[in-house]
CSV table of C-alpha atoms in Angstrom, one decimal:
chain,number,residue,atom,x,y,z
A,1,UNK,CA,4.3,-28.7,17.9
A,2,UNK,CA,2.5,-31.7,19.3
A,3,UNK,CA,4.5,-34.4,21.0
A,4,UNK,CA,7.9,-33.3,22.2
A,5,UNK,CA,10.9,-35.3,23.1
A,6,UNK,CA,12.5,-34.1,26.2
A,7,UNK,CA,15.7,-32.1,25.6
A,8,UNK,CA,17.6,-34.4,28.0
A,9,UNK,CA,17.3,-37.1,25.3
A,10,UNK,CA,19.4,-35.1,22.9
A,11,UNK,CA,23.1,-35.3,23.3
A,12,UNK,CA,23.7,-31.8,22.1
A,13,UNK,CA,22.5,-29.1,19.8
A,14,UNK,CA,23.5,-31.0,16.7
A,15,UNK,CA,21.5,-34.0,17.8
A,16,UNK,CA,18.4,-31.9,18.3
A,17,UNK,CA,18.9,-30.2,15.0
A,18,UNK,CA,19.3,-33.6,13.2
A,19,UNK,CA,16.0,-34.7,14.8
A,20,UNK,CA,14.2,-31.6,13.6
A,21,UNK,CA,15.7,-32.1,10.1
A,22,UNK,CA,14.5,-35.7,10.0
A,23,UNK,CA,11.1,-34.7,11.3
A,24,UNK,CA,10.7,-32.1,8.6
A,25,UNK,CA,12.1,-34.4,6.0
A,26,UNK,CA,14.5,-31.9,4.6
A,27,UNK,CA,18.0,-32.2,3.3
A,28,UNK,CA,20.9,-31.5,5.6
A,29,UNK,CA,22.5,-29.1,3.2
A,30,UNK,CA,19.2,-27.2,2.4
A,31,UNK,CA,17.7,-26.5,5.8
A,32,UNK,CA,14.7,-24.2,5.8
A,33,UNK,CA,16.4,-22.1,8.4
A,34,UNK,CA,13.4,-20.0,9.4
A,35,UNK,CA,11.3,-23.0,10.1
A,36,UNK,CA,13.9,-25.1,11.9
A,37,UNK,CA,15.2,-22.1,13.9
A,38,UNK,CA,11.7,-21.4,15.2
A,39,UNK,CA,11.1,-25.1,16.1
A,40,UNK,CA,14.5,-25.2,17.7
A,41,UNK,CA,13.9,-22.2,19.9
A,42,UNK,CA,10.4,-23.5,20.7
A,43,UNK,CA,12.2,-26.5,22.1
A,44,UNK,CA,14.4,-24.4,24.3
A,45,UNK,CA,11.4,-22.5,25.6
A,46,UNK,CA,9.6,-25.6,26.7
A,47,UNK,CA,12.6,-26.7,28.6
A,48,UNK,CA,13.0,-23.8,31.0
A,49,UNK,CA,13.6,-26.2,33.9
A,50,UNK,CA,16.6,-27.9,32.2
A,51,UNK,CA,19.8,-27.1,34.0
A,52,UNK,CA,21.9,-24.2,32.8
A,53,UNK,CA,25.1,-26.2,32.3
A,54,UNK,CA,23.5,-28.4,29.7
A,55,UNK,CA,21.5,-25.8,28.1
A,56,UNK,CA,24.3,-23.4,27.3
A,57,UNK,CA,25.6,-25.4,24.3
A,58,UNK,CA,22.0,-25.4,23.0
A,59,UNK,CA,21.8,-21.7,23.3
A,60,UNK,CA,24.9,-21.1,21.3
A,61,UNK,CA,23.3,-23.0,18.4
A,62,UNK,CA,20.1,-21.1,18.9
A,63,UNK,CA,21.9,-17.8,18.4
A,64,UNK,CA,23.6,-19.1,15.4
A,65,UNK,CA,20.4,-20.3,13.8
A,66,UNK,CA,18.9,-16.8,14.4
A,67,UNK,CA,21.9,-15.3,12.8
A,68,UNK,CA,21.3,-17.6,9.7
A,69,UNK,CA,17.6,-16.7,9.8
A,70,UNK,CA,18.3,-13.0,9.9
A,71,UNK,CA,20.8,-13.3,7.1
A,72,UNK,CA,18.3,-15.2,4.9
A,73,UNK,CA,15.7,-12.6,5.5
A,74,UNK,CA,17.8,-9.7,4.4
A,75,UNK,CA,17.9,-9.1,0.7
A,76,UNK,CA,21.1,-10.4,-0.6
A,77,UNK,CA,23.5,-7.7,-1.8
A,78,UNK,CA,22.6,-5.2,0.8
A,79,UNK,CA,24.5,-7.1,3.5
A,80,UNK,CA,27.6,-7.0,1.4
A,81,UNK,CA,30.0,-4.6,2.8
A,82,UNK,CA,33.2,-4.2,0.8
A,83,UNK,CA,35.0,-3.2,4.0
A,84,UNK,CA,34.1,-6.5,5.7
A,85,UNK,CA,35.6,-9.7,4.5
A,86,UNK,CA,32.9,-12.1,3.4
A,87,UNK,CA,32.9,-15.6,4.8
A,88,UNK,CA,34.8,-17.7,2.4
A,89,UNK,CA,32.2,-20.4,2.9
A,90,UNK,CA,28.5,-20.2,3.0
A,91,UNK,CA,27.6,-20.5,6.7
A,92,UNK,CA,24.6,-22.7,5.9
A,93,UNK,CA,26.8,-25.1,4.0
A,94,UNK,CA,29.2,-25.1,6.9
A,95,UNK,CA,26.4,-26.1,9.2
A,96,UNK,CA,25.4,-28.8,6.8
A,97,UNK,CA,28.9,-30.1,6.8
A,98,UNK,CA,29.0,-30.2,10.6
A,99,UNK,CA,25.7,-32.0,10.8
A,100,UNK,CA,26.8,-34.5,8.3
A,101,UNK,CA,30.0,-35.2,10.2
A,102,UNK,CA,28.1,-35.5,13.4
A,103,UNK,CA,25.7,-37.9,11.8
A,104,UNK,CA,28.6,-40.1,10.7
A,105,UNK,CA,29.9,-40.5,14.2
A,106,UNK,CA,26.5,-41.0,15.6
A,107,UNK,CA,26.2,-44.0,13.4
A,108,UNK,CA,29.7,-45.2,14.5
A,109,UNK,CA,28.5,-44.8,18.1
A,110,UNK,CA,25.6,-46.9,17.3
A,111,UNK,CA,27.9,-49.7,16.1
A,112,UNK,CA,29.7,-49.5,19.5
A,113,UNK,CA,26.3,-49.7,21.2
A,114,UNK,CA,25.6,-52.9,19.2
A,115,UNK,CA,28.9,-54.3,20.3
A,116,UNK,CA,28.1,-53.4,23.9
A,117,UNK,CA,24.7,-55.0,23.7
A,118,UNK,CA,25.9,-58.2,21.9
A,119,UNK,CA,24.1,-57.5,18.6
A,120,UNK,CA,27.3,-57.9,16.6
A,121,UNK,CA,29.4,-61.0,16.3
A,122,UNK,CA,32.5,-60.3,18.3
A,123,UNK,CA,35.7,-61.9,19.6
A,124,UNK,CA,36.2,-62.8,23.3
A,125,UNK,CA,39.5,-62.3,25.0
A,126,UNK,CA,40.8,-64.1,28.0
A,127,UNK,CA,41.4,-62.2,31.2
A,128,UNK,CA,45.0,-60.9,31.3
A,129,UNK,CA,47.2,-62.9,33.7
A,130,UNK,CA,49.8,-60.2,34.3
A,131,UNK,CA,52.5,-62.4,33.0
A,132,UNK,CA,53.8,-59.7,30.7
A,133,UNK,CA,57.1,-57.9,30.8
A,134,UNK,CA,55.3,-54.8,31.7
A,135,UNK,CA,54.3,-54.8,35.3
A,136,UNK,CA,52.2,-51.7,35.4
A,137,UNK,CA,49.1,-53.5,36.6
A,138,UNK,CA,50.8,-55.8,39.1
A,139,UNK,CA,50.4,-54.6,42.7
A,140,UNK,CA,53.3,-55.2,45.1
A,141,UNK,CA,52.0,-56.3,48.5
A,142,UNK,CA,53.8,-56.2,51.8
A,143,UNK,CA,52.6,-58.4,54.6
A,144,UNK,CA,53.7,-55.9,57.3
A,145,UNK,CA,51.7,-53.1,55.6
A,146,UNK,CA,48.6,-55.3,55.6
A,147,UNK,CA,49.1,-56.2,59.3
A,148,UNK,CA,49.7,-52.5,60.1
A,149,UNK,CA,46.5,-51.5,58.3
A,150,UNK,CA,44.5,-54.0,60.2
A,151,UNK,CA,46.0,-53.0,63.5
A,152,UNK,CA,45.2,-49.4,62.7
A,153,UNK,CA,41.5,-50.3,62.1
A,154,UNK,CA,41.3,-52.3,65.3
A,155,UNK,CA,42.8,-49.4,67.3
A,156,UNK,CA,40.5,-46.9,65.7
A,157,UNK,CA,37.5,-49.1,66.5
A,158,UNK,CA,38.7,-49.3,70.1
A,159,UNK,CA,38.9,-45.5,70.2
A,160,UNK,CA,35.5,-45.1,68.7
A,161,UNK,CA,33.8,-47.6,71.1
A,162,UNK,CA,35.7,-45.8,74.0
A,163,UNK,CA,34.1,-42.5,73.1
A,164,UNK,CA,30.7,-44.1,72.3
A,165,UNK,CA,30.6,-45.7,75.7
A,166,UNK,CA,31.3,-42.4,77.5
A,167,UNK,CA,27.9,-41.1,77.0
A,168,UNK,CA,26.8,-37.8,78.5
A,169,UNK,CA,28.3,-36.5,81.7
A,170,UNK,CA,27.3,-33.6,83.8
A,171,UNK,CA,29.9,-31.8,85.9
A,172,UNK,CA,29.6,-28.8,88.0
A,173,UNK,CA,32.5,-26.5,87.6
A,174,UNK,CA,31.7,-24.6,90.7
A,175,UNK,CA,31.5,-27.7,92.8
A,176,UNK,CA,34.8,-28.9,91.5
A,177,UNK,CA,36.4,-25.5,92.2
A,178,UNK,CA,35.2,-25.7,95.8
A,179,UNK,CA,36.4,-29.2,96.1
A,180,UNK,CA,39.9,-28.2,94.9
A,181,UNK,CA,40.0,-25.3,97.4
A,182,UNK,CA,38.8,-27.5,100.2
A,183,UNK,CA,41.5,-30.0,99.4
A,184,UNK,CA,44.1,-27.2,99.3
A,185,UNK,CA,43.1,-25.9,102.7
A,186,UNK,CA,43.7,-29.3,104.2
A,187,UNK,CA,47.1,-29.4,102.5
A,188,UNK,CA,48.7,-26.0,102.9
A,189,UNK,CA,52.0,-27.2,101.4
A,190,UNK,CA,50.1,-27.6,98.1
A,191,UNK,CA,48.8,-30.5,96.0
A,192,UNK,CA,49.7,-32.1,92.7
A,193,UNK,CA,46.9,-31.9,90.2
A,194,UNK,CA,47.6,-35.3,88.7
A,195,UNK,CA,47.3,-37.0,92.0
A,196,UNK,CA,44.0,-35.3,92.8
A,197,UNK,CA,42.6,-36.9,89.7
A,198,UNK,CA,41.8,-40.6,90.4
A,199,UNK,CA,43.2,-43.2,88.1
A,200,UNK,CA,40.7,-44.3,85.3
A,201,UNK,CA,38.9,-41.1,85.8
A,202,UNK,CA,36.9,-40.5,82.5
A,203,UNK,CA,38.4,-38.0,80.1
A,204,UNK,CA,35.5,-35.5,80.3
A,205,UNK,CA,35.8,-35.4,84.1
A,206,UNK,CA,39.6,-34.7,83.9
A,207,UNK,CA,38.9,-31.9,81.4
A,208,UNK,CA,36.3,-30.3,83.6
A,209,UNK,CA,38.7,-30.5,86.6
A,210,UNK,CA,41.3,-28.8,84.5
A,211,UNK,CA,38.8,-26.1,83.5
A,212,UNK,CA,38.0,-25.6,87.2
A,213,UNK,CA,41.7,-25.2,88.0
A,214,UNK,CA,42.1,-22.7,85.2
A,215,UNK,CA,39.1,-20.7,86.6
A,216,UNK,CA,40.7,-20.7,90.0
A,217,UNK,CA,44.0,-19.4,88.5
A,218,UNK,CA,42.0,-16.6,86.7
A,219,UNK,CA,40.4,-15.6,90.0
A,220,UNK,CA,43.8,-15.6,91.6
A,221,UNK,CA,42.7,-18.1,94.2
A,222,UNK,CA,45.6,-20.4,93.5
A,223,UNK,CA,49.1,-20.4,92.0
A,224,UNK,CA,50.3,-23.3,89.8
A,225,UNK,CA,53.7,-24.4,89.0
A,226,UNK,CA,54.9,-26.9,86.4
A,227,UNK,CA,58.7,-27.4,85.9
A,228,UNK,CA,58.6,-29.3,82.6
A,229,UNK,CA,56.3,-30.2,79.8
A,230,UNK,CA,53.7,-32.8,80.9
A,231,UNK,CA,55.2,-32.7,84.4
A,232,UNK,CA,53.4,-32.5,87.7
A,233,UNK,CA,51.2,-29.5,88.1
A,234,UNK,CA,51.7,-28.2,91.6
A,235,UNK,CA,48.9,-26.1,93.1
A,236,UNK,CA,49.3,-23.8,96.0
A,237,UNK,CA,46.7,-21.7,97.7
A,238,UNK,CA,47.1,-18.0,96.9
A,239,UNK,CA,44.3,-16.5,99.0
A,240,UNK,CA,42.2,-17.4,102.0
A,241,UNK,CA,40.7,-20.4,100.3
A,242,UNK,CA,37.3,-18.9,100.0
A,243,UNK,CA,35.7,-19.0,96.6
A,244,UNK,CA,33.8,-15.8,96.8
B,1,UNK,CA,60.1,-81.5,12.0
B,2,UNK,CA,59.5,-81.9,15.7
B,3,UNK,CA,61.5,-78.8,16.7
B,4,UNK,CA,59.2,-76.7,14.6
B,5,UNK,CA,56.1,-78.2,16.2
B,6,UNK,CA,57.5,-77.6,19.6
B,7,UNK,CA,58.3,-74.0,18.8
B,8,UNK,CA,54.7,-73.6,17.6
B,9,UNK,CA,53.4,-75.2,20.8
B,10,UNK,CA,55.6,-72.9,22.9
B,11,UNK,CA,54.3,-69.8,21.2
B,12,UNK,CA,50.8,-71.1,21.6
B,13,UNK,CA,51.4,-71.5,25.3
B,14,UNK,CA,52.8,-68.0,25.6
B,15,UNK,CA,49.9,-66.4,23.8
B,16,UNK,CA,47.4,-68.4,25.8
B,17,UNK,CA,48.9,-67.5,29.2
B,18,UNK,CA,49.3,-63.9,28.4
B,19,UNK,CA,45.8,-63.3,27.0
B,20,UNK,CA,46.9,-59.9,25.6
B,21,UNK,CA,48.8,-58.7,22.6
B,22,UNK,CA,52.4,-59.9,22.5
B,23,UNK,CA,54.8,-58.3,20.1
B,24,UNK,CA,56.9,-60.1,17.5
B,25,UNK,CA,60.1,-58.9,19.3
B,26,UNK,CA,59.0,-60.2,22.6
B,27,UNK,CA,58.0,-63.6,21.2
B,28,UNK,CA,61.4,-63.9,19.5
B,29,UNK,CA,63.1,-63.0,22.8
B,30,UNK,CA,61.1,-65.6,24.7
B,31,UNK,CA,61.6,-68.5,22.4
B,32,UNK,CA,65.0,-67.5,21.0
B,33,UNK,CA,64.4,-67.2,17.3
B,34,UNK,CA,64.7,-64.2,15.0
B,35,UNK,CA,61.6,-62.1,14.5
B,36,UNK,CA,61.6,-63.2,10.8
B,37,UNK,CA,61.4,-66.9,11.8
B,38,UNK,CA,58.7,-66.2,14.3
B,39,UNK,CA,56.7,-64.3,11.7
B,40,UNK,CA,56.7,-67.4,9.4
B,41,UNK,CA,55.8,-69.6,12.3
B,42,UNK,CA,53.0,-67.2,13.3
B,43,UNK,CA,51.6,-67.4,9.7
B,44,UNK,CA,51.6,-71.2,10.0
B,45,UNK,CA,49.9,-71.1,13.4
B,46,UNK,CA,47.2,-68.7,12.1
B,47,UNK,CA,46.7,-71.0,9.1
B,48,UNK,CA,46.4,-74.0,11.4
B,49,UNK,CA,43.7,-72.3,13.4
B,50,UNK,CA,41.8,-71.2,10.4
B,51,UNK,CA,41.9,-74.5,8.5
B,52,UNK,CA,40.7,-76.8,11.2
B,53,UNK,CA,37.6,-76.4,13.3
B,54,UNK,CA,38.7,-74.3,16.2
B,55,UNK,CA,36.8,-71.9,18.4
B,56,UNK,CA,40.0,-70.0,18.9
B,57,UNK,CA,42.1,-67.9,16.5
B,58,UNK,CA,45.3,-66.0,16.6
B,59,UNK,CA,45.1,-62.5,15.2
B,60,UNK,CA,47.8,-60.2,14.1
B,61,UNK,CA,47.6,-56.4,14.6
B,62,UNK,CA,50.6,-54.4,13.6
B,63,UNK,CA,53.2,-57.1,14.4
B,64,UNK,CA,51.5,-58.1,17.7
B,65,UNK,CA,49.6,-61.3,18.3
B,66,UNK,CA,46.7,-62.2,20.5
B,67,UNK,CA,44.5,-65.2,21.0
B,68,UNK,CA,40.8,-64.8,21.0
B,69,UNK,CA,37.6,-66.6,20.1
B,70,UNK,CA,36.3,-66.6,16.6
B,71,UNK,CA,33.3,-64.3,15.9
B,72,UNK,CA,31.4,-67.3,14.6
B,73,UNK,CA,31.0,-68.5,18.2
B,74,UNK,CA,29.6,-65.2,19.4
B,75,UNK,CA,26.2,-66.7,20.0
B,76,UNK,CA,27.5,-69.5,22.1
B,77,UNK,CA,29.4,-67.2,24.3
B,78,UNK,CA,27.2,-64.1,24.6
B,79,UNK,CA,25.0,-64.1,27.6
B,80,UNK,CA,26.9,-67.0,29.2
B,81,UNK,CA,30.0,-65.0,29.7
B,82,UNK,CA,30.3,-62.2,32.1
B,83,UNK,CA,31.7,-59.4,30.1
B,84,UNK,CA,31.2,-55.7,30.6
B,85,UNK,CA,28.2,-55.0,32.8
B,86,UNK,CA,28.7,-51.3,33.0
B,87,UNK,CA,27.0,-50.0,29.9
B,88,UNK,CA,28.3,-46.7,28.5
B,89,UNK,CA,25.8,-43.9,27.9
B,90,UNK,CA,25.1,-42.6,24.4
B,91,UNK,CA,27.2,-39.4,24.8
B,92,UNK,CA,30.1,-41.5,26.1
B,93,UNK,CA,29.7,-43.8,23.1
B,94,UNK,CA,29.6,-40.9,20.7
B,95,UNK,CA,32.9,-39.5,22.2
B,96,UNK,CA,34.5,-42.9,22.1
B,97,UNK,CA,33.5,-43.4,18.5
B,98,UNK,CA,35.1,-40.1,17.5
B,99,UNK,CA,38.3,-41.0,19.4
B,100,UNK,CA,38.3,-44.5,17.8
B,101,UNK,CA,38.1,-43.2,14.3
B,102,UNK,CA,40.1,-39.9,14.6
B,103,UNK,CA,42.8,-40.9,17.0
B,104,UNK,CA,44.9,-39.1,18.1
B,105,UNK,CA,42.3,-36.4,18.6
B,106,UNK,CA,42.1,-33.4,20.9
B,107,UNK,CA,39.3,-32.5,23.1
B,108,UNK,CA,38.6,-29.4,21.1
B,109,UNK,CA,38.2,-31.5,17.9
B,110,UNK,CA,35.8,-33.9,19.7
B,111,UNK,CA,33.8,-31.0,21.0
B,112,UNK,CA,33.6,-29.4,17.6
B,113,UNK,CA,32.2,-32.6,16.1
B,114,UNK,CA,29.7,-33.2,18.9
B,115,UNK,CA,28.8,-29.6,19.5
B,116,UNK,CA,28.9,-30.0,23.2
B,117,UNK,CA,31.5,-29.9,25.9
B,118,UNK,CA,33.0,-33.4,26.5
B,119,UNK,CA,35.2,-33.0,29.5
B,120,UNK,CA,33.0,-35.2,31.7
B,121,UNK,CA,32.6,-38.0,29.2
B,122,UNK,CA,36.4,-37.9,28.4
B,123,UNK,CA,37.1,-38.2,32.1
B,124,UNK,CA,34.7,-41.2,32.4
B,125,UNK,CA,36.4,-42.9,29.4
B,126,UNK,CA,39.8,-42.3,30.9
B,127,UNK,CA,38.7,-43.7,34.2
B,128,UNK,CA,37.4,-46.8,32.6
B,129,UNK,CA,40.8,-47.1,30.8
B,130,UNK,CA,39.0,-47.2,27.4
B,131,UNK,CA,41.1,-44.2,26.2
B,132,UNK,CA,44.4,-42.8,27.1
B,133,UNK,CA,46.3,-39.6,26.6
B,134,UNK,CA,48.3,-39.9,23.4
B,135,UNK,CA,51.3,-38.1,21.9
B,136,UNK,CA,50.3,-35.3,19.7
B,137,UNK,CA,52.4,-35.9,16.6
B,138,UNK,CA,51.1,-33.2,14.4
B,139,UNK,CA,51.4,-30.5,17.0
B,140,UNK,CA,54.3,-31.3,19.4
B,141,UNK,CA,53.2,-28.6,22.0
B,142,UNK,CA,49.6,-28.7,21.2
B,143,UNK,CA,46.6,-29.8,23.3
B,144,UNK,CA,46.4,-33.2,24.9
B,145,UNK,CA,45.2,-35.8,22.5
B,146,UNK,CA,43.4,-39.1,23.1
B,147,UNK,CA,43.5,-42.5,21.6
B,148,UNK,CA,41.8,-45.8,22.4
B,149,UNK,CA,43.4,-48.5,24.5
B,150,UNK,CA,43.8,-52.3,24.3
B,151,UNK,CA,41.0,-52.4,26.9
B,152,UNK,CA,38.7,-50.7,24.4
B,153,UNK,CA,39.3,-53.5,21.8
B,154,UNK,CA,38.7,-56.1,24.5
B,155,UNK,CA,35.6,-54.5,25.8
B,156,UNK,CA,34.0,-54.1,22.4
B,157,UNK,CA,35.3,-57.5,21.2
B,158,UNK,CA,37.4,-56.0,18.3
B,159,UNK,CA,40.5,-57.8,17.1
B,160,UNK,CA,42.0,-54.5,16.0
B,161,UNK,CA,40.9,-51.0,15.0
B,162,UNK,CA,40.6,-52.4,11.4
B,163,UNK,CA,37.5,-54.2,12.7
B,164,UNK,CA,35.6,-50.9,13.0
B,165,UNK,CA,33.2,-50.6,10.1
B,166,UNK,CA,33.9,-47.9,7.5
B,167,UNK,CA,32.3,-44.6,8.2
B,168,UNK,CA,29.2,-44.2,6.0
B,169,UNK,CA,29.6,-41.4,3.5
B,170,UNK,CA,26.6,-39.5,2.3
């Protein structure tokens, strides 16, 4: 078929069909179905890579063209079945009508394209000022909301830099468990978890201390008490204070 | 008659400031004359703009009025005025053309004319406010229909839908 225009350039099966009709210089209402159907399908074959979503509309048209081609090949009269209702309209005529309609709007779209590209003399309108009675486009602003939004961003930024500056930390759970036990042995009346943690202790370190404590509870080395939510966590020795 | 000139000037000011279509009723509310009086005044204003050399005109579309430039000065303005830099694609223009001529029109009807699914292009056009969902008058509980917006006319520089050329037959 020589030079082929990529299928992506056609905006649908009717567009491709119109191109083939123009190329073959035939009338819309008297399409040589066999020839055009073959060329059409040839096109689809060459475009195997085209994505399925776009190609599905083209395939529907392909099957329709094949139907028309098959119908044209069969001797007329034999296909007529009195039990089946005949199409009130010649399908090829119907296709011609569709192509014709599409062609009309394609031209209309071209006019809009000319307007868009400045090839048609046009009017220019002033930007709307929002002075109308309708206020659908006017945005109501609140100063407090603006300040709130800004504060939120600042806080978020602070939080992000806080975590960025943390970097990597290595903690040894075993060591921390031993440290806790040692501390408990020196204070037989028990200790408060919160006071064991130094102020400004980085969050990852606090978490690892807490994990160490949980591990000690699991091993039944200590007992913990907390009388209210977020209250002091009191730790008391449960065993001899040896880790293993 | 001075009062008449002042009334004209007031309407002119309203149309200039608004920059969008203003209905006859609204104008009559603003300046406090009956719509019938305003209509006569509007005809005079339009005549004034057309008689003398003016770059601006007042156009009427279905009893609404808007100020815009005359098409004769297209060349002076085009390229020097920032208008619509986002160009629409050919499929979007095809869909838009069908809606412009057939409105109100349903998605099914558009797809039947174009022979392809149009949900994406319709979505794009809705987003750009070039089309809107319209009341389906023929089928009250039918599918959603679409019509073009004021924005469509502005973007394409059309005074009204009547400025669209006749569809070529045959």
